[in-house]
Structure formats: C-alpha cells, structure tokens
Amino acid sequence: NPWTEFKNYVVGSIRFYRNDPCALAQEFQSGFYISIVQVPESVAFSLVAGVHPTQGLYGSFWIGLITALFGGRPGMVSGCAGALAVVVREVMRDSGPFGNVCPEERREYLLFVMVLTGILQLLCAIFQFAHLVRLIPKTASLGFFNGLAVLIFISQLDFFKKGSVAAATGLSSGCRAVDFGFRQQTTWYGLNEDTTWLMITEVIM
C-alpha cells in the first residue's frame, strides 16, 4: 500500500532526526545554501527564456518543494534548467509558434506546455524509459550540450544592444499595448562606450 509506505517513511524520518539532531541541522543548512544559489540561476534562466525573473523564482520554489516532498535524492539539486529555458524562449518570442497572439496569452500557452512536459516526464518514469539513455552515444550528448551552450550564448547577445522605443506594431486584435510591449530599433553597443566594458566585466566576474 503506497499510503502505508509513505506513513512508515515519515515516521522513520521523524525518529531518525529526533535521534540525530545534527543531521537535521545539516539538512536545513543545505536547503538554505541551495536556495541562495538558486536565486541568481533562476533569474538568469528567466532572462534567457524571455519571462519575468519573478516567474523563474516562483518556479524554482515549487520545483524544490515538490522534489523534497515526493522525490528527493542525496546530492540532487532541482531547479531551472538551461535546456528548458531555451524551449520556453521559443514559445515566448514574437517569431515563435505563438507569435500571432498576445504575450499574456502566450504565458497561458506556456503553462500548458509545462504541464504537458511534466506529464511526459511522469510517463517516462512510470515506463522506466531512463534506461534508454544508455543507448545515446557520448558524441550525441556532447553535441547536445555544445548546441545548448551556443543557444544560451546567442540569447544573451540582446543585452549588448541598445534601442530607442518605437510605437508598438503588429498588435493582434484585442491585445493591449501594455501587454504586447513596444518594438525597439536596436543597435549594438560600441567598443568606445562604457556600458560595453561594464557588461564584459560583469560577465567575466
């Protein structure tokens, strides 16, 4: 009975930490340190994905909470992933599959995409498709990570551009200008500008 196993697990955990308070303190310290580390990572991947940083922080909070309650493993850190951030960016960008709808509606579509992703992951876990990962050659894995690094790098190039706000164009019917945002005529920062070297210094640090 899964409920009985869960109950026994909770009771056993309470007894274990009651007999070893130092282990409980270490668990709290680990959770605190990981939460601090997840803040800049969540904000960075939110910018890559093209969503508001607070949405990345909310997502990391719920991922960490759900993982700790239902599927944590020693040494495993759950949070925002770069591979998923690249997929989210394709959903949210103006030239993406939902570019003909308002940004507010895109966020609703994004919710369905994330729910569908979770369902597929659950099915993969139920049918133990993880064993198939062994069939993927190392060269394919290396190419995947290299391509992911290139996509993340390209997505960050927009921060090296400056633009003048222009009137919003291409508004769909029913879209509010505040939701759609404003199109900008962007140009690259020059090497003779202080902002360029400030951003390069921040990247290196």
Coordinates of C-alpha atoms in Angstrom, one line a residue:
N1 CA 0.0 0.0 0.0
P2 CA 1.6 3.3 -1.1
W3 CA 0.0 5.2 1.7
T4 CA 1.3 2.8 4.3
E5 CA 4.8 3.1 2.8
F6 CA 4.6 6.8 2.9
K7 CA 3.4 6.8 6.5
N8 CA 6.3 4.5 7.5
Y9 CA 8.7 6.7 5.7
V10 CA 7.5 9.8 7.6
V11 CA 7.6 8.1 10.9
G12 CA 11.0 6.7 10.3
S13 CA 12.4 10.1 9.2
I14 CA 11.0 11.7 12.4
R15 CA 12.6 9.1 14.6
F16 CA 15.9 9.4 12.7
Y17 CA 16.2 13.2 13.0
R18 CA 15.0 13.0 16.7
N19 CA 17.9 10.7 17.5
D20 CA 20.4 12.7 15.4
P21 CA 19.7 16.5 15.6
C22 CA 23.0 17.3 13.9
A23 CA 21.7 15.6 10.7
L24 CA 18.6 17.7 10.9
A25 CA 20.7 20.9 11.2
Q26 CA 22.7 19.9 8.2
E27 CA 19.6 19.4 6.2
F28 CA 18.4 22.9 7.0
Q29 CA 21.8 24.3 6.2
S30 CA 21.9 22.5 2.8
G31 CA 18.4 23.8 2.0
F32 CA 19.4 27.3 2.9
Y33 CA 22.6 27.3 0.8
I34 CA 20.9 25.8 -2.2
S35 CA 18.1 28.3 -2.1
I36 CA 20.7 31.1 -2.2
V37 CA 22.4 29.5 -5.1
Q38 CA 19.2 29.1 -7.0
V39 CA 18.3 32.8 -6.9
P40 CA 20.8 34.1 -9.5
E41 CA 20.4 30.9 -11.6
S42 CA 16.7 31.3 -11.7
V43 CA 16.9 35.0 -12.7
A44 CA 19.5 34.3 -15.4
F45 CA 17.5 31.5 -16.9
S46 CA 14.3 33.6 -16.8
L47 CA 16.1 36.3 -18.9
V48 CA 17.2 33.6 -21.3
A49 CA 13.7 32.2 -21.5
G50 CA 12.2 35.7 -22.1
V51 CA 9.9 35.6 -19.0
H52 CA 9.9 37.8 -15.9
P53 CA 12.5 36.9 -13.3
T54 CA 9.8 36.5 -10.6
Q55 CA 8.3 33.7 -12.6
G56 CA 11.7 31.9 -12.6
L57 CA 11.9 32.3 -8.8
Y58 CA 8.4 31.0 -8.3
G59 CA 9.1 28.0 -10.5
S60 CA 12.3 27.2 -8.6
F61 CA 10.5 27.4 -5.3
W62 CA 7.8 25.0 -6.3
I63 CA 10.3 22.6 -8.0
G64 CA 12.4 22.5 -4.9
L65 CA 9.4 22.0 -2.6
I66 CA 7.8 19.2 -4.7
T67 CA 11.1 17.4 -5.2
A68 CA 11.8 17.5 -1.5
L69 CA 8.3 16.1 -0.7
F70 CA 8.0 13.4 -3.3
G71 CA 11.3 12.5 -4.9
G72 CA 14.5 13.9 -3.4
R73 CA 17.8 12.1 -3.7
P74 CA 21.0 12.8 -1.8
G75 CA 23.1 15.3 -3.6
M76 CA 20.4 16.2 -6.1
V77 CA 19.6 19.8 -6.7
S78 CA 16.3 20.6 -8.5
G79 CA 15.8 24.0 -10.2
C80 CA 15.6 25.8 -13.5
A81 CA 17.4 24.1 -16.4
G82 CA 19.1 25.7 -19.3
A83 CA 17.7 23.2 -21.8
L84 CA 14.1 24.0 -20.8
A85 CA 14.8 27.7 -20.8
V86 CA 15.7 27.6 -24.5
V87 CA 12.4 25.8 -25.2
V88 CA 10.5 28.4 -23.2
R89 CA 12.2 31.2 -25.2
E90 CA 10.9 29.7 -28.4
V91 CA 7.3 29.7 -27.0
M92 CA 7.5 33.3 -25.8
R93 CA 9.4 35.0 -28.6
D94 CA 7.5 37.1 -31.3
S95 CA 8.7 34.9 -34.1
G96 CA 7.8 31.7 -32.3
P97 CA 4.8 29.4 -32.8
F98 CA 2.6 31.6 -30.7
G99 CA 3.8 34.9 -32.2
N100 CA 0.4 35.8 -33.5
V101 CA -1.2 36.1 -30.0
C102 CA -0.7 38.5 -27.2
P103 CA 2.1 37.9 -24.7
E104 CA -0.5 37.4 -21.9
E105 CA -2.0 34.5 -23.9
R106 CA 1.5 33.2 -24.6
R107 CA 2.0 32.8 -20.9
E108 CA -1.2 30.8 -20.7
Y109 CA 0.1 28.6 -23.5
L110 CA 3.4 28.3 -21.7
L111 CA 1.5 26.9 -18.7
F112 CA 0.0 24.1 -20.8
V113 CA 3.4 23.4 -22.3
M114 CA 4.9 23.0 -18.9
V115 CA 2.1 20.8 -17.7
L116 CA 2.4 18.6 -20.8
T117 CA 6.2 18.4 -20.2
G118 CA 5.6 17.2 -16.6
I119 CA 3.1 14.6 -17.8
L120 CA 5.6 13.2 -20.3
Q121 CA 8.3 13.1 -17.6
L122 CA 5.9 11.1 -15.4
L123 CA 5.2 8.7 -18.2
C124 CA 8.9 8.2 -18.8
A125 CA 9.4 7.5 -15.1
I126 CA 6.5 5.0 -15.0
F127 CA 7.6 3.1 -18.0
Q128 CA 11.3 3.4 -17.0
F129 CA 12.4 5.0 -20.2
A130 CA 15.5 6.3 -18.3
H131 CA 17.3 3.0 -19.2
L132 CA 17.1 4.1 -22.9
V133 CA 19.5 7.0 -22.1
R134 CA 22.3 4.4 -22.1
L135 CA 21.8 3.9 -25.8
I136 CA 22.6 7.6 -26.6
P137 CA 26.2 7.8 -27.7
K138 CA 28.6 10.2 -25.9
T139 CA 29.1 12.1 -29.1
A140 CA 25.3 12.9 -29.3
S141 CA 25.3 14.0 -25.7
L142 CA 28.4 16.2 -26.3
G143 CA 26.8 17.8 -29.4
F144 CA 23.6 18.5 -27.4
F145 CA 25.4 20.3 -24.6
N146 CA 27.5 22.2 -27.1
G147 CA 24.4 23.3 -29.0
L148 CA 22.7 24.3 -25.8
A149 CA 25.7 26.4 -24.8
V150 CA 25.6 28.1 -28.3
L151 CA 21.8 28.8 -28.0
I152 CA 22.2 30.3 -24.5
F153 CA 25.1 32.5 -25.7
I154 CA 23.1 33.7 -28.7
S155 CA 20.1 34.5 -26.4
Q156 CA 22.3 36.7 -24.3
L157 CA 23.5 38.9 -27.1
D158 CA 20.4 41.1 -26.9
F159 CA 21.8 42.5 -23.7
F160 CA 24.7 44.0 -25.7
K161 CA 22.2 46.1 -27.8
K162 CA 20.6 49.4 -27.2
G163 CA 17.4 50.6 -28.7
S164 CA 15.0 53.5 -28.9
V165 CA 11.4 52.8 -28.0
A166 CA 9.1 52.9 -31.0
A167 CA 5.4 52.6 -31.3
A168 CA 4.1 49.1 -30.9
T169 CA 3.4 47.5 -34.2
G170 CA 1.8 44.2 -35.3
L171 CA -0.7 44.2 -32.4
S172 CA -3.2 41.4 -32.6
S173 CA -6.8 42.3 -32.2
G174 CA -7.7 42.5 -28.6
C175 CA -4.1 42.9 -27.4
R176 CA -3.4 45.7 -25.1
A177 CA -0.3 47.8 -25.8
V178 CA 1.0 47.4 -22.3
D179 CA 0.8 43.6 -22.7
F180 CA 2.3 43.5 -26.1
G181 CA 5.2 45.8 -25.3
F182 CA 7.0 48.1 -27.7
R183 CA 9.1 47.2 -30.6
Q184 CA 12.6 48.7 -30.4
Q185 CA 15.1 49.6 -33.1
T186 CA 18.2 48.0 -31.7
T187 CA 21.8 48.7 -32.4
W188 CA 25.0 47.2 -31.0
Y189 CA 26.9 48.9 -28.2
G190 CA 30.2 50.3 -29.5
L191 CA 33.6 49.4 -28.0
N192 CA 34.0 53.1 -27.1
E193 CA 31.1 53.0 -24.7
D194 CA 31.5 52.4 -21.0
T195 CA 28.4 50.2 -20.9
T196 CA 30.1 47.6 -23.2
W197 CA 33.1 47.2 -21.0
L198 CA 31.0 47.2 -17.8
M199 CA 28.9 44.3 -19.1
I200 CA 32.0 42.4 -20.3
T201 CA 33.5 42.9 -16.8
E202 CA 30.3 41.6 -15.2
V203 CA 30.3 38.5 -17.5
I204 CA 33.9 37.7 -16.6
M205 CA 33.3 38.1 -12.9

